[in-house]
Short mmCIF file of C-alpha atoms and ligand atoms in Angstrom, two decimals:
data_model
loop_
_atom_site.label_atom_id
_atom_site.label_comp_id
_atom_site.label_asym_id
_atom_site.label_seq_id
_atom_site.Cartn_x
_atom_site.Cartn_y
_atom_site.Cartn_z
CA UNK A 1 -0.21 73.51 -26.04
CA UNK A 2 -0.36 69.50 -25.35
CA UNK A 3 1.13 67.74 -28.19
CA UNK A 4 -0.90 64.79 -30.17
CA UNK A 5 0.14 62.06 -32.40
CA UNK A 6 -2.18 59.80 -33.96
CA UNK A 7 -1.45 56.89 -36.77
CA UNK A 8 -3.16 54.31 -38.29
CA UNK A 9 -1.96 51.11 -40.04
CA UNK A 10 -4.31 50.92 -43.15
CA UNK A 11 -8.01 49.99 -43.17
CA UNK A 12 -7.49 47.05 -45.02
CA UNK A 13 -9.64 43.99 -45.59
CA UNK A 14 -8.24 42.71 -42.10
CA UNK A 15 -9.37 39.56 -40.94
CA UNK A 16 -10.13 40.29 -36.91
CA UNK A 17 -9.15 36.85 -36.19
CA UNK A 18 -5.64 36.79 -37.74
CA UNK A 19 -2.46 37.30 -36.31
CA UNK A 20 -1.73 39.96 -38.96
CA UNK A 21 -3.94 42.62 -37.04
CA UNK A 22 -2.44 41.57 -33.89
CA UNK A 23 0.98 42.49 -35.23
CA UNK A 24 -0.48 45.67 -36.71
CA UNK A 25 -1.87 47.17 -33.48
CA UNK A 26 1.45 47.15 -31.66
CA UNK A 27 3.26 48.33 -34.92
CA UNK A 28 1.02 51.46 -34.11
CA UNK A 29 1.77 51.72 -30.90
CA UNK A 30 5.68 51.44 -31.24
CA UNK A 31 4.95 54.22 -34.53
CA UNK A 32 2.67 56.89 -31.63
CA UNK A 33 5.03 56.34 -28.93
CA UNK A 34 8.26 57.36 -31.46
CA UNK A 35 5.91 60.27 -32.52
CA UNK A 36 5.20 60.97 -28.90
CA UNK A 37 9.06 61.30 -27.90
CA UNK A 38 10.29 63.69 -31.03
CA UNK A 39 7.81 66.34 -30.13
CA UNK A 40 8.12 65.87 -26.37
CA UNK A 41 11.86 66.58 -27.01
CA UNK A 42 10.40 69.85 -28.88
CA UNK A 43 10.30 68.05 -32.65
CA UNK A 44 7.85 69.81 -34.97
CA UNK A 45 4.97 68.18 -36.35
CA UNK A 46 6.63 67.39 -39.37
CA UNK A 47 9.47 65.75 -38.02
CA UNK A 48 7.40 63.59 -35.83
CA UNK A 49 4.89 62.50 -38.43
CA UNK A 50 8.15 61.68 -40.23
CA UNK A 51 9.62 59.48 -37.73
CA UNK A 52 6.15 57.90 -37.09
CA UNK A 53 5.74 56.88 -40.62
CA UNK A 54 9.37 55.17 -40.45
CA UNK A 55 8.02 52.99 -37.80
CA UNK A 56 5.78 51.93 -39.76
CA UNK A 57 7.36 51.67 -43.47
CA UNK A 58 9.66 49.27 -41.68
CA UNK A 59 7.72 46.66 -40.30
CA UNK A 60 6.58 43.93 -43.01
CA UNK A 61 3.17 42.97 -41.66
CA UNK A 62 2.14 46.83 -43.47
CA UNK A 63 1.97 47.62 -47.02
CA UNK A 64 4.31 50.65 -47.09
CA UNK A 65 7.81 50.87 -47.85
CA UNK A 66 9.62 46.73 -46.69
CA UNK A 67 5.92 44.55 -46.73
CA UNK A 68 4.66 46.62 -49.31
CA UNK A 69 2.23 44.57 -51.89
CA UNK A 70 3.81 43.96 -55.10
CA UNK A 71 2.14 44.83 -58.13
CA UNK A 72 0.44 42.50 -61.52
CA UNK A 73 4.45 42.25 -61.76
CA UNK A 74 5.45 41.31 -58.76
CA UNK A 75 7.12 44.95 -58.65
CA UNK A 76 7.05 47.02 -55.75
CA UNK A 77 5.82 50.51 -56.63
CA UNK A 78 5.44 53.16 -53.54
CA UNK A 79 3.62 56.12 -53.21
CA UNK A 80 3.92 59.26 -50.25
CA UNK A 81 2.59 62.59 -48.99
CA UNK A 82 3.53 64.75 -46.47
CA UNK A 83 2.33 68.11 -45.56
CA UNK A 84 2.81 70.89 -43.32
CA UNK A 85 0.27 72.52 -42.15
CA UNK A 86 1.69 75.96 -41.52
CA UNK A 87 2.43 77.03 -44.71
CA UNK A 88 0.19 74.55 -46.74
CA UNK A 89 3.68 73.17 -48.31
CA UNK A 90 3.98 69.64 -49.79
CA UNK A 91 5.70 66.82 -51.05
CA UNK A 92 4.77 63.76 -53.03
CA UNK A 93 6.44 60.75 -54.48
CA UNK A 94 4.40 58.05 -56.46
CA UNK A 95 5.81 54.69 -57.83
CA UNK A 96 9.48 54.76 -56.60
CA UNK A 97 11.33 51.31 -56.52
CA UNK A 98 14.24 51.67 -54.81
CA UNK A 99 13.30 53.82 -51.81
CA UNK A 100 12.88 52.20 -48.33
CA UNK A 101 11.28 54.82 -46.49
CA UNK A 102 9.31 56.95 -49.33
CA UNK A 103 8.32 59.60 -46.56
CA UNK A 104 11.13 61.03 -45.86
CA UNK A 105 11.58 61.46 -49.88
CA UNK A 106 8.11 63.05 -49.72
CA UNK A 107 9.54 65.29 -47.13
CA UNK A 108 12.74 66.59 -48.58
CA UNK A 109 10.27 67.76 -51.71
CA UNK A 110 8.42 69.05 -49.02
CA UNK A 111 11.13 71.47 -47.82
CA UNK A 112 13.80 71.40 -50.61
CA UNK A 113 12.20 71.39 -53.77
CA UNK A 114 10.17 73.94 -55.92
CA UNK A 115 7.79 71.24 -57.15
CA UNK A 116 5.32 69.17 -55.15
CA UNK A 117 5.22 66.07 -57.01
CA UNK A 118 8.04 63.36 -58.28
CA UNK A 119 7.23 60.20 -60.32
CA UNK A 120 9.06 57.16 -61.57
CA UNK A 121 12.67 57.86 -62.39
CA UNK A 122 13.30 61.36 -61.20
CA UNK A 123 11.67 61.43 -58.03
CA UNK A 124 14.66 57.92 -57.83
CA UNK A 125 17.02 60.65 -58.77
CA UNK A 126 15.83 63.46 -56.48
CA UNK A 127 16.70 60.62 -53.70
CA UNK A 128 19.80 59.83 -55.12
CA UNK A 129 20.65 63.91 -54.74
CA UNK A 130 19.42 64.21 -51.32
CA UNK A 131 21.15 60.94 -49.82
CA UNK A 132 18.20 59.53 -48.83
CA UNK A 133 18.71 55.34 -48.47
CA UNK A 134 18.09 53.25 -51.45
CA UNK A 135 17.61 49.60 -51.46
CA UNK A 136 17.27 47.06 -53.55
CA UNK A 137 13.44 46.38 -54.55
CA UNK A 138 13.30 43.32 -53.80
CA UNK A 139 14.32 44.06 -50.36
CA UNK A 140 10.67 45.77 -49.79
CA UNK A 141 8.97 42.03 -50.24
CA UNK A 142 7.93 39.99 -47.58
CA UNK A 143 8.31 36.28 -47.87
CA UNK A 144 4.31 36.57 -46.89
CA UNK A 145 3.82 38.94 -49.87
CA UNK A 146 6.17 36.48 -52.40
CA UNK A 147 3.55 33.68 -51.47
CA UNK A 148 0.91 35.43 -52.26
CA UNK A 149 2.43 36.72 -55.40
CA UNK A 150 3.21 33.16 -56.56
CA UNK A 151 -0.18 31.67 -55.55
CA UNK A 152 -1.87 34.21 -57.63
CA UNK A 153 0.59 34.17 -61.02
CA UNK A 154 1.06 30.93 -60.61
CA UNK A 155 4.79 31.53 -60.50
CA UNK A 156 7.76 33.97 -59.99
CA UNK A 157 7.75 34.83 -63.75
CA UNK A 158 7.05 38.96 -63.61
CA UNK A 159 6.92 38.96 -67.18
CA UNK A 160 3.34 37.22 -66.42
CA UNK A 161 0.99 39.50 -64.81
CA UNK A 162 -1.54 38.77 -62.67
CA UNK A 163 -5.43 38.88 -64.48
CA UNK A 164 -7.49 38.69 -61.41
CA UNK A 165 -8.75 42.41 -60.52
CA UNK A 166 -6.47 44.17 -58.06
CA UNK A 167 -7.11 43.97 -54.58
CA UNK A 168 -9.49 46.53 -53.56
CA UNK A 169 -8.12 47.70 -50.24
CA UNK A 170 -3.73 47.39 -48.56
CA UNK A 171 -2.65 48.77 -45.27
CA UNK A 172 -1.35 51.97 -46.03
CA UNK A 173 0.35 53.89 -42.79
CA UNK A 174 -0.22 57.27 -41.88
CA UNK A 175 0.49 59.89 -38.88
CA UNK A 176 -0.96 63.36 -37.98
CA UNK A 177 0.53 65.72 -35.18
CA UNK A 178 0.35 68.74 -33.90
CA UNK A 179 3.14 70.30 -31.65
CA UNK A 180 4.14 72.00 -29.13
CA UNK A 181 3.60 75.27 -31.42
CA UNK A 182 0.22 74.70 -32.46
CA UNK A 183 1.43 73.14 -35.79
CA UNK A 184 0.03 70.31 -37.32
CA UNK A 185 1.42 68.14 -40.24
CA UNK A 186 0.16 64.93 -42.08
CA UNK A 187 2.07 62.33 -44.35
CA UNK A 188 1.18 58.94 -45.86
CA UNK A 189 2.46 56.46 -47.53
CA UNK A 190 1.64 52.75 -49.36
CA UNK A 191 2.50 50.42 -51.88
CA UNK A 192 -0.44 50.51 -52.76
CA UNK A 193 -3.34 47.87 -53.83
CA UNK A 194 -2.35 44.20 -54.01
CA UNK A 195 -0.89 43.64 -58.00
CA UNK A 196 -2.21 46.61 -58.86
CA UNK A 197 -1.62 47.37 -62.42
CA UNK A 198 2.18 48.65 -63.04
CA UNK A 199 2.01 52.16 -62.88
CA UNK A 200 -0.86 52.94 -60.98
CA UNK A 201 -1.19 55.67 -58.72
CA UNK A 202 -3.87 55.40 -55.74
CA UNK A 203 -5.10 58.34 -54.16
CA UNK A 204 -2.53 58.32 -51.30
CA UNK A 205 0.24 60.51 -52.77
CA UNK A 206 -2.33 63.09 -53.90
CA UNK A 207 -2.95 66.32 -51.89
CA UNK A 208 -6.43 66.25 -50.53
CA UNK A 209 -7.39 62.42 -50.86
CA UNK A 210 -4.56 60.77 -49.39
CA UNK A 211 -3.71 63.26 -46.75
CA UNK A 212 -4.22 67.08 -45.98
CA UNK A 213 -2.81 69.23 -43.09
CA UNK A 214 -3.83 72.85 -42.51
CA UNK A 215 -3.10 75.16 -39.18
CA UNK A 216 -7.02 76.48 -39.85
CA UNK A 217 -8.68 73.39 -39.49
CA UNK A 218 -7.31 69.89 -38.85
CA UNK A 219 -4.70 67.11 -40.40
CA UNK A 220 -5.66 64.46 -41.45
CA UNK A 221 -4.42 60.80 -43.19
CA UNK A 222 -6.64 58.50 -45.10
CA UNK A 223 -6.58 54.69 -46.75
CA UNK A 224 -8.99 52.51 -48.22
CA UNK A 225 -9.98 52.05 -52.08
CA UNK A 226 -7.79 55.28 -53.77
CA UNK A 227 -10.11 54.76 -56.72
CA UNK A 228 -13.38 55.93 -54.46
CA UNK A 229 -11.40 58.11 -51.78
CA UNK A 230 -10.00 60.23 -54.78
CA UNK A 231 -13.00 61.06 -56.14
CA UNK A 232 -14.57 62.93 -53.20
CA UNK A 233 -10.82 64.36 -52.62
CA UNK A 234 -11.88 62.71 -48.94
CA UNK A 235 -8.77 64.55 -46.37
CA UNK A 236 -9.41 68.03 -47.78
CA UNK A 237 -13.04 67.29 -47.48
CA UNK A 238 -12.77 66.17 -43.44
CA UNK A 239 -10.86 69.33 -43.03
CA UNK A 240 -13.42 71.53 -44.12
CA UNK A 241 -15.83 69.44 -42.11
CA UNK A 242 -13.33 70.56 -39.28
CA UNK A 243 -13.68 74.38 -40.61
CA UNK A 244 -17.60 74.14 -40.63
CA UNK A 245 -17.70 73.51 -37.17
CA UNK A 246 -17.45 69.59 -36.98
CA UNK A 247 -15.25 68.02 -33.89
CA UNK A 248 -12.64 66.05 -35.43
CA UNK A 249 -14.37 62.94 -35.10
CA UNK A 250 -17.59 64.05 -36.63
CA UNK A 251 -15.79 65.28 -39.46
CA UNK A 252 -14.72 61.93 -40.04
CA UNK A 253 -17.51 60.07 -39.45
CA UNK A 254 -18.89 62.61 -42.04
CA UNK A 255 -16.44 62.15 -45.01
CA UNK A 256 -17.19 58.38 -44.27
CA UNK A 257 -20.44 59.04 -44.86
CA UNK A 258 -19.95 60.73 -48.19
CA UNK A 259 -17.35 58.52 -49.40
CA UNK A 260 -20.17 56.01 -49.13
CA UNK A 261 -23.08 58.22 -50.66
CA UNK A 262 -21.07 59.46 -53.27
CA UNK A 263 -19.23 56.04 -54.14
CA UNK A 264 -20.15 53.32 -52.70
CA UNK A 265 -16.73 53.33 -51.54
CA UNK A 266 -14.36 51.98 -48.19
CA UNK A 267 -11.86 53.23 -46.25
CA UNK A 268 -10.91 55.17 -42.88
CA UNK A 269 -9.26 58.37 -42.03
CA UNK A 270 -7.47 59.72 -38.70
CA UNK A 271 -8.06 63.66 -37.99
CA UNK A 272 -6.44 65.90 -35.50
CA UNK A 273 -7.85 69.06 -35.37
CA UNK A 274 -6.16 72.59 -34.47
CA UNK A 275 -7.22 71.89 -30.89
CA UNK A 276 -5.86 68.91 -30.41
CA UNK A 277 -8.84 66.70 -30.90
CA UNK A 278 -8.50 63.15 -32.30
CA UNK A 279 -10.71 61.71 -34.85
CA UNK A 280 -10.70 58.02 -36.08
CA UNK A 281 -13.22 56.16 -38.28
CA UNK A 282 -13.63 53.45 -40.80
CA UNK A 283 -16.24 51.24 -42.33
CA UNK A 284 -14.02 48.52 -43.20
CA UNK A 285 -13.31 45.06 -41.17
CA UNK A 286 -10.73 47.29 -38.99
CA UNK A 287 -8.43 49.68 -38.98
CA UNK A 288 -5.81 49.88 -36.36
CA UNK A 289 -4.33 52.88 -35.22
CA UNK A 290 -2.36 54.78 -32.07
CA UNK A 291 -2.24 57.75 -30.41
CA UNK A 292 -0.52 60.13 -27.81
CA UNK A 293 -2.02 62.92 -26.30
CA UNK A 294 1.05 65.27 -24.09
CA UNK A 295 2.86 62.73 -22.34
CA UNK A 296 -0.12 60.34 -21.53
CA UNK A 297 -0.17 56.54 -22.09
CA UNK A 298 -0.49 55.60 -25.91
CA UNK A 299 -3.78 54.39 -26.44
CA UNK A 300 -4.72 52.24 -29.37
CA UNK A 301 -7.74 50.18 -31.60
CA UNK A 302 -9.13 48.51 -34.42
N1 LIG B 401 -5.44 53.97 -50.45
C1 LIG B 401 -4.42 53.03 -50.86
C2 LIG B 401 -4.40 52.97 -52.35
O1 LIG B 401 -5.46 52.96 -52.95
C3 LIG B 401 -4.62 51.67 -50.30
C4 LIG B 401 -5.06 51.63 -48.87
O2 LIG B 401 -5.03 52.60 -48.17
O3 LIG B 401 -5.49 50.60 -48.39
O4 LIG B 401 -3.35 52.86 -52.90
#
């Protein structure tokens, strides 16, 4: 079976004309083609969604793990998924600090823990356990993120929080993949909207909205507003698409579509389906995102 990777790099309120998207589609590209060469050498989906998502957590123009977007606070506060679709296992983290790449926390829940879902200090702890990197928070901000921060509170005092609503869309990162097996896997991960309140939760980290990944039907990854995409439980939705006969990119065009009957809401979501089709759409400025079909060129867009 040809292998596919597909990611995307948030569907943000980009700006087509700034340099930030032009940094973001190569981010994707670098994040497919690392995908791309784990399952070539025979990774599983998981681990290449994993490594994928790493790519992408580490470079500062996205707003997951270093360049995520600080909160009312100026906190960073990080949420991830990650799913396998084989055996429908999971593993979510939502508002760890200290964590630089929050996926592969997600994962190790995924495939060491009995419960799906850490929070706050014990999913810090859980990390602590399983050796996974921590970092200082403030590592996580971006100068550009710091300005933005200051220009809104009006200073670096993050006993002040921010009053202006939270920013309604970030650039949350996500991968799908299916492998050389036939298995596919989805993960996600953000820091969610721009000074958010402290201790929000989007929809990213939850099973069904923020990502969903099932052998029957399709994987898929999804950003925009968590407050709308939650509500119609939007990646589980797509995936049934998938299971009522939709291609993979009619299934997302679809749950589009609902998002925006049902709620008025935007974002975008990336599908793979058992067969190896892709599946992109949005109805935001942009979204940009990668992918790698077998060993063929990576192709990307916005
Ligand atoms: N869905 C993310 C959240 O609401 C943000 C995004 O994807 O842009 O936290």
């Amino acid at each position: 079976m040809k292998t596919v990777i597909l990611v995307h790099g948030g569907a943000g309120a980009w700006d087509k004309s700034s340099d930030r998207l032009s940094r973001a589609v190569p981010a994707c590209r670098a994040a497919a083609a690392a995908g791309q060469s784990v399952l070539a050498a025979g990774g599983s989906a998981v681990d290449a969604v994993e490594t994928a998502v790493h790519v992408l957590e580490d470079d500062p123009t996205l707003d997951a793990g270093r360049g995520s977007y600080p909160n009312a606070k100026g906190n960073v506060e990080m949420d991830a998924l990650m799913m396998d679709g084989r055996t429908l296992n999971m593993g979510a983290v939502a508002a760890v600090q200290r964590i630089q790449n929050p996926i592969s926390l997600a994962r190790y829940v995924l495939e060491h823990s009995e419960h799906n879902f850490f929070v706050g200090p014990g999913a810090e702890a859980l990390a602590e356990k399983a050796g996974i990197p921590r970092c200082d928070p403030t590592d996580l901000l971006t100068e550009e993120n710091l300005t933005y921060f200051r220009s809104q509170n009006g200073s670096d005092d993050k006993s002040k929080e921010i009053s202006a609503p939270a920013g309604p869309l970030g650039d949350t990162v996500g991968a799908v993949a299916l492998d050389a097996d036939g298995n596919l896997a989805a993960g996600t991960s953000t820091g969610g909207t721009r000074h958010k309140l402290p201790g929000r939760v989007g929809d990213s980290p939850l099973v069904g909205s923020g990502g969903y990944a099932d052998n029957w039907t399709a994987a898929v990854s999804a950003t925009g507003h968590g407050e709308s995409l939650m509500k119609i439980v939007i990646s589980k939705q797509a995936c049934d698409f998938v299971g009522s006969g939709l291609s993979a990119q009619a299934a997302c065009e679809a749950a589009i579509q609902l998002l925006v009957e049902r709620t008025n809401g935007r974002g975008g979501l990336i599908a793979i389906n058992a067969r190896g089709q892709v599946g992109v759409a949005y109805n935001t400025n942009g979204m940009p995102y990668a992918y790698a079909i077998g060993t063929e060129p990576v192709v990307s867009g916005h």
